[in-house]
Amino acid sequence: MDQHQLSPDANVGEPHEMSFIDHLEALRWHIIRSAISIVIFATAAFFAKDFLFHDLILGPSRNDFWTYRMFCNFGNWVGAPSLCMDKVGFIIQNRQMSGQLTMHISTSFIVGLVLAFPYTFWELWRFIKPGLYPHEQQNSQGAVFFVSVLFALGLLFGYYIAAPLSINFLASYTVDPTIENQIDLQSYLSTLTTMSVSTAFVFELPMIVFFLAKAGLITPEIMRLYRKHAIVVILIIAAVITPPDISAQIIVTIPIMILYELSINIARVVSRNRTQRLNAELAANNGVS
């Protein structure tokens, strides 16, 4: 943190160096406020049980889910009726006495974390921002907005694309038609949350590249040089996120590749602006107008 950050007991207009304990105290209150926001959203999710489970959590387990209907419509349009997912071939079961109650509480907490993410990041940014130089603060305006938007886009992509494709593939895969898939509630929820939350964080790639480029740790030339290596890493990430279904992996790989190419352009703009700023400072120091 910046040595000129105000301590909690400092008078306005009298900045002075904060001690390590002062920084910990400031961080503690940021964490407390973030935790309160998570609890508030988790409590709201807990009392919205019908919507949370019937409409949201169990949505991909029914054949009338939005994604399945869109794939079916697209299949009819292109003359590929095999894209229609008319039946989701599994039954969700709970085999533990307190399983549904435990799942209700844990799911509410996960939803609280997801919904509170923008505010939690804003609190973290408020703690970090005073330690940046003025030009760094200027160049980082809108960071909370773009991080939140990318997180939301990734979450929606995971919930409506990655998760349904994964669930449908795993549920319809059989080694023998006499075996019926009876999926445990915990297993189903784990698959759904892993698909959705993983893609939400993967979609943060442009912002990660932005901050790395700002710090001078990465350049567009490096990203272009290692593009082939990045493709391999992206394919591995897509394989981890999705089941061993090539169509699902391709669908997940495409937006990540687009984000990587977008990140190269972001790094290029950041590098160009940094070069222009350094040249301007050098010219000013040399007395050149």
C-alpha positions as a Python dict, from the first residue, in 0.01 Angstrom:
ca = {
    (1, 'M'): (0, 0, 0),
    (2, 'D'): (106, 356, -60),
    (3, 'Q'): (294, 521, 224),
    (4, 'H'): (76, 830, 186),
    (5, 'Q'): (-250, 648, 252),
    (6, 'L'): (-446, 801, 538),
    (7, 'S'): (-459, 607, 860),
    (8, 'P'): (-803, 565, 1022),
    (9, 'D'): (-734, 835, 1283),
    (10, 'A'): (-568, 1085, 1051),
    (11, 'N'): (-721, 1428, 1003),
    (12, 'V'): (-848, 1517, 660),
    (13, 'G'): (-580, 1685, 455),
    (14, 'E'): (-299, 1542, 675),
    (15, 'P'): (-186, 1220, 507),
    (16, 'H'): (83, 1026, 685),
    (17, 'E'): (239, 686, 665),
    (18, 'M'): (23, 397, 781),
    (19, 'S'): (179, 127, 993),
    (20, 'F'): (147, -243, 920),
    (21, 'I'): (-116, -273, 1195),
    (22, 'D'): (-314, 13, 1037),
    (23, 'H'): (-314, -170, 705),
    (24, 'L'): (-435, -488, 873),
    (25, 'E'): (-711, -293, 1046),
    (26, 'A'): (-822, -140, 716),
    (27, 'L'): (-814, -479, 547),
    (28, 'R'): (-1012, -632, 834),
    (29, 'W'): (-1303, -394, 779),
    (30, 'H'): (-1301, -456, 405),
    (31, 'I'): (-1322, -830, 477),
    (32, 'I'): (-1598, -782, 734),
    (33, 'R'): (-1812, -577, 492),
    (34, 'S'): (-1755, -835, 219),
    (35, 'A'): (-1855, -1117, 453),
    (36, 'I'): (-2171, -929, 552),
    (37, 'S'): (-2269, -889, 187),
    (38, 'I'): (-2217, -1263, 128),
    (39, 'V'): (-2435, -1347, 429),
    (40, 'I'): (-2710, -1112, 309),
    (41, 'F'): (-2720, -1264, -40),
    (42, 'A'): (-2693, -1618, 100),
    (43, 'T'): (-2985, -1551, 336),
    (44, 'A'): (-3196, -1415, 51),
    (45, 'A'): (-3112, -1722, -157),
    (46, 'F'): (-3200, -1952, 134),
    (47, 'F'): (-3552, -1811, 163),
    (48, 'A'): (-3600, -1816, -216),
    (49, 'K'): (-3590, -2197, -208),
    (50, 'D'): (-3848, -2266, -478),
    (51, 'F'): (-3684, -2041, -735),
    (52, 'L'): (-3332, -2139, -631),
    (53, 'F'): (-3379, -2513, -671),
    (54, 'H'): (-3675, -2572, -901),
    (55, 'D'): (-3600, -2298, -1154),
    (56, 'L'): (-3227, -2236, -1120),
    (57, 'I'): (-3043, -2541, -986),
    (58, 'L'): (-3264, -2813, -1132),
    (59, 'G'): (-3335, -2629, -1458),
    (60, 'P'): (-3064, -2811, -1661),
    (61, 'S'): (-3201, -3146, -1540),
    (62, 'R'): (-3527, -3100, -1735),
    (63, 'N'): (-3572, -3127, -2110),
    (64, 'D'): (-3762, -2795, -2124),
    (65, 'F'): (-3451, -2601, -2019),
    (66, 'W'): (-3381, -2296, -2237),
    (67, 'T'): (-3054, -2433, -2375),
    (68, 'Y'): (-3208, -2762, -2484),
    (69, 'R'): (-3495, -2582, -2656),
    (70, 'M'): (-3255, -2350, -2840),
    (71, 'F'): (-3043, -2643, -2959),
    (72, 'C'): (-3355, -2820, -3077),
    (73, 'N'): (-3475, -2513, -3266),
    (74, 'F'): (-3131, -2472, -3423),
    (75, 'G'): (-3127, -2841, -3516),
    (76, 'N'): (-3465, -2813, -3686),
    (77, 'W'): (-3348, -2502, -3870),
    (78, 'V'): (-3031, -2664, -4011),
    (79, 'G'): (-3195, -3002, -4065),
    (80, 'A'): (-3014, -3181, -3782),
    (81, 'P'): (-3286, -3320, -3553),
    (82, 'S'): (-3023, -3510, -3356),
    (83, 'L'): (-2942, -3182, -3178),
    (84, 'C'): (-3277, -3203, -3000),
    (85, 'M'): (-3237, -3318, -2641),
    (86, 'D'): (-3587, -3450, -2587),
    (87, 'K'): (-3501, -3655, -2281),
    (88, 'V'): (-3258, -3604, -1996),
    (89, 'G'): (-3185, -3961, -1901),
    (90, 'F'): (-3128, -3954, -1528),
    (91, 'I'): (-3304, -3921, -1195),
    (92, 'I'): (-3169, -3703, -914),
    (93, 'Q'): (-3181, -3871, -575),
    (94, 'N'): (-3092, -3787, -218),
    (95, 'R'): (-2962, -4075, -9),
    (96, 'Q'): (-2877, -3899, 317),
    (97, 'M'): (-3116, -3808, 597),
    (98, 'S'): (-2993, -3448, 620),
    (99, 'G'): (-2881, -3432, 259),
    (100, 'Q'): (-3141, -3188, 132),
    (101, 'L'): (-3105, -2953, 428),
    (102, 'T'): (-2726, -2956, 399),
    (103, 'M'): (-2752, -2900, 25),
    (104, 'H'): (-2996, -2613, 79),
    (105, 'I'): (-2754, -2437, 314),
    (106, 'S'): (-2438, -2499, 105),
    (107, 'T'): (-2609, -2397, -219),
    (108, 'S'): (-2737, -2077, -62),
    (109, 'F'): (-2382, -1997, 49),
    (110, 'I'): (-2244, -2059, -302),
    (111, 'V'): (-2511, -1834, -454),
    (112, 'G'): (-2427, -1571, -192),
    (113, 'L'): (-2060, -1584, -293),
    (114, 'V'): (-2145, -1549, -661),
    (115, 'L'): (-2391, -1263, -616),
    (116, 'A'): (-2162, -1078, -377),
    (117, 'F'): (-1857, -1112, -602),
    (118, 'P'): (-1884, -762, -759),
    (119, 'Y'): (-1915, -597, -418),
    (120, 'T'): (-1639, -814, -270),
    (121, 'F'): (-1406, -721, -554),
    (122, 'W'): (-1500, -354, -507),
    (123, 'E'): (-1400, -376, -141),
    (124, 'L'): (-1071, -539, -237),
    (125, 'W'): (-1012, -271, -499),
    (126, 'R'): (-1078, 3, -242),
    (127, 'F'): (-801, -146, -31),
    (128, 'I'): (-553, -179, -320),
    (129, 'K'): (-626, 143, -508),
    (130, 'P'): (-465, 392, -260),
    (131, 'G'): (-136, 209, -310),
    (132, 'L'): (-129, 286, -682),
    (133, 'Y'): (36, 586, -841),
    (134, 'P'): (-201, 858, -973),
    (135, 'H'): (-149, 757, -1336),
    (136, 'E'): (-210, 392, -1243),
    (137, 'Q'): (-535, 485, -1071),
    (138, 'Q'): (-634, 685, -1378),
    (139, 'N'): (-557, 400, -1614),
    (140, 'S'): (-741, 148, -1397),
    (141, 'Q'): (-1073, 330, -1390),
    (142, 'G'): (-1364, 99, -1455),
    (143, 'A'): (-1176, -209, -1329),
    (144, 'V'): (-1459, -312, -1097),
    (145, 'F'): (-1717, -270, -1374),
    (146, 'F'): (-1529, -475, -1633),
    (147, 'V'): (-1433, -747, -1385),
    (148, 'S'): (-1798, -777, -1280),
    (149, 'V'): (-1926, -781, -1639),
    (150, 'L'): (-1677, -1049, -1747),
    (151, 'F'): (-1760, -1256, -1439),
    (152, 'A'): (-2133, -1234, -1516),
    (153, 'L'): (-2080, -1324, -1883),
    (154, 'G'): (-1867, -1622, -1788),
    (155, 'L'): (-2120, -1735, -1531),
    (156, 'L'): (-2406, -1715, -1782),
    (157, 'F'): (-2200, -1898, -2043),
    (158, 'G'): (-2117, -2170, -1794),
    (159, 'Y'): (-2474, -2206, -1672),
    (160, 'Y'): (-2647, -2198, -2012),
    (161, 'I'): (-2382, -2363, -2232),
    (162, 'A'): (-2104, -2553, -2053),
    (163, 'A'): (-2309, -2701, -1769),
    (164, 'P'): (-2610, -2824, -1973),
    (165, 'L'): (-2386, -2985, -2235),
    (166, 'S'): (-2179, -3154, -1966),
    (167, 'I'): (-2484, -3272, -1771),
    (168, 'N'): (-2660, -3399, -2082),
    (169, 'F'): (-2353, -3589, -2202),
    (170, 'L'): (-2276, -3749, -1867),
    (171, 'A'): (-2642, -3833, -1803),
    (172, 'S'): (-2697, -3993, -2145),
    (173, 'Y'): (-2373, -4192, -2147),
    (174, 'T'): (-2430, -4560, -2071),
    (175, 'V'): (-2221, -4874, -2095),
    (176, 'D'): (-2535, -5089, -2108),
    (177, 'P'): (-2899, -4991, -2167),
    (178, 'T'): (-3012, -5193, -1865),
    (179, 'I'): (-2827, -4959, -1629),
    (180, 'E'): (-3033, -4664, -1508),
    (181, 'N'): (-2859, -4340, -1413),
    (182, 'Q'): (-2966, -4233, -1066),
    (183, 'I'): (-2752, -3931, -985),
    (184, 'D'): (-2685, -3819, -631),
    (185, 'L'): (-2789, -3462, -558),
    (186, 'Q'): (-2438, -3372, -441),
    (187, 'S'): (-2282, -3504, -763),
    (188, 'Y'): (-2527, -3309, -979),
    (189, 'L'): (-2475, -2984, -790),
    (190, 'S'): (-2097, -3028, -797),
    (191, 'T'): (-2102, -3063, -1176),
    (192, 'L'): (-2329, -2762, -1221),
    (193, 'T'): (-2134, -2529, -992),
    (194, 'T'): (-1794, -2641, -1126),
    (195, 'M'): (-1898, -2574, -1486),
    (196, 'S'): (-2055, -2236, -1409),
    (197, 'V'): (-1806, -2088, -1164),
    (198, 'S'): (-1500, -2216, -1355),
    (199, 'T'): (-1604, -2042, -1676),
    (200, 'A'): (-1685, -1727, -1479),
    (201, 'F'): (-1324, -1702, -1364),
    (202, 'V'): (-1182, -1810, -1701),
    (203, 'F'): (-1364, -1516, -1860),
    (204, 'E'): (-1153, -1283, -1644),
    (205, 'L'): (-857, -1346, -1878),
    (206, 'P'): (-872, -1000, -2047),
    (207, 'M'): (-859, -821, -1711),
    (208, 'I'): (-574, -1042, -1588),
    (209, 'V'): (-378, -962, -1903),
    (210, 'F'): (-461, -593, -1862),
    (211, 'F'): (-311, -575, -1513),
    (212, 'L'): (-10, -788, -1610),
    (213, 'A'): (53, -563, -1908),
    (214, 'K'): (22, -257, -1685),
    (215, 'A'): (286, -406, -1459),
    (216, 'G'): (510, -475, -1757),
    (217, 'L'): (505, -851, -1693),
    (218, 'I'): (354, -940, -2028),
    (219, 'T'): (360, -792, -2378),
    (220, 'P'): (161, -857, -2696),
    (221, 'E'): (477, -992, -2859),
    (222, 'I'): (509, -1256, -2588),
    (223, 'M'): (145, -1352, -2622),
    (224, 'R'): (178, -1387, -3000),
    (225, 'L'): (502, -1584, -2965),
    (226, 'Y'): (343, -1833, -2728),
    (227, 'R'): (4, -1846, -2901),
    (228, 'K'): (47, -2214, -2990),
    (229, 'H'): (133, -2296, -2630),
    (230, 'A'): (-169, -2095, -2516),
    (231, 'I'): (-394, -2296, -2748),
    (232, 'V'): (-275, -2618, -2585),
    (233, 'V'): (-339, -2473, -2238),
    (234, 'I'): (-684, -2353, -2346),
    (235, 'L'): (-770, -2699, -2479),
    (236, 'I'): (-660, -2851, -2148),
    (237, 'I'): (-874, -2601, -1956),
    (238, 'A'): (-1173, -2676, -2178),
    (239, 'A'): (-1118, -3048, -2126),
    (240, 'V'): (-1111, -3000, -1749),
    (241, 'I'): (-1422, -2783, -1747),
    (242, 'T'): (-1624, -3005, -1980),
    (243, 'P'): (-1669, -3384, -1999),
    (244, 'P'): (-1492, -3591, -2268),
    (245, 'D'): (-1734, -3473, -2535),
    (246, 'I'): (-1558, -3311, -2831),
    (247, 'S'): (-1854, -3090, -2923),
    (248, 'A'): (-1876, -2946, -2571),
    (249, 'Q'): (-1501, -2888, -2562),
    (250, 'I'): (-1512, -2702, -2893),
    (251, 'I'): (-1800, -2483, -2777),
    (252, 'V'): (-1609, -2391, -2461),
    (253, 'T'): (-1275, -2348, -2641),
    (254, 'I'): (-1405, -2097, -2898),
    (255, 'P'): (-1495, -1814, -2654),
    (256, 'I'): (-1172, -1866, -2459),
    (257, 'M'): (-972, -1835, -2782),
    (258, 'I'): (-1165, -1517, -2865),
    (259, 'L'): (-1084, -1381, -2519),
    (260, 'Y'): (-715, -1464, -2573),
    (261, 'E'): (-705, -1274, -2901),
    (262, 'L'): (-889, -986, -2734),
    (263, 'S'): (-631, -994, -2456),
    (264, 'I'): (-349, -960, -2712),
    (265, 'N'): (-509, -639, -2840),
    (266, 'I'): (-553, -515, -2484),
    (267, 'A'): (-186, -580, -2412),
    (268, 'R'): (-94, -400, -2735),
    (269, 'V'): (-292, -89, -2638),
    (270, 'V'): (-146, -89, -2287),
    (271, 'S'): (209, -130, -2421),
    (272, 'R'): (160, 148, -2674),
    (273, 'N'): (21, 387, -2414),
    (274, 'R'): (306, 309, -2175),
    (275, 'T'): (561, 375, -2449),
    (276, 'Q'): (395, 706, -2536),
    (277, 'R'): (392, 810, -2171),
    (278, 'L'): (759, 722, -2123),
    (279, 'N'): (854, 912, -2441),
    (280, 'A'): (658, 1215, -2321),
    (281, 'E'): (832, 1205, -1982),
    (282, 'L'): (1170, 1168, -2150),
    (283, 'A'): (1098, 1463, -2379),
    (284, 'A'): (985, 1674, -2084),
    (285, 'N'): (1303, 1590, -1890),
    (286, 'N'): (1514, 1687, -2190),
    (287, 'G'): (1333, 2015, -2225),
    (288, 'V'): (1167, 1924, -2556),
    (289, 'S'): (827, 2078, -2603),
}
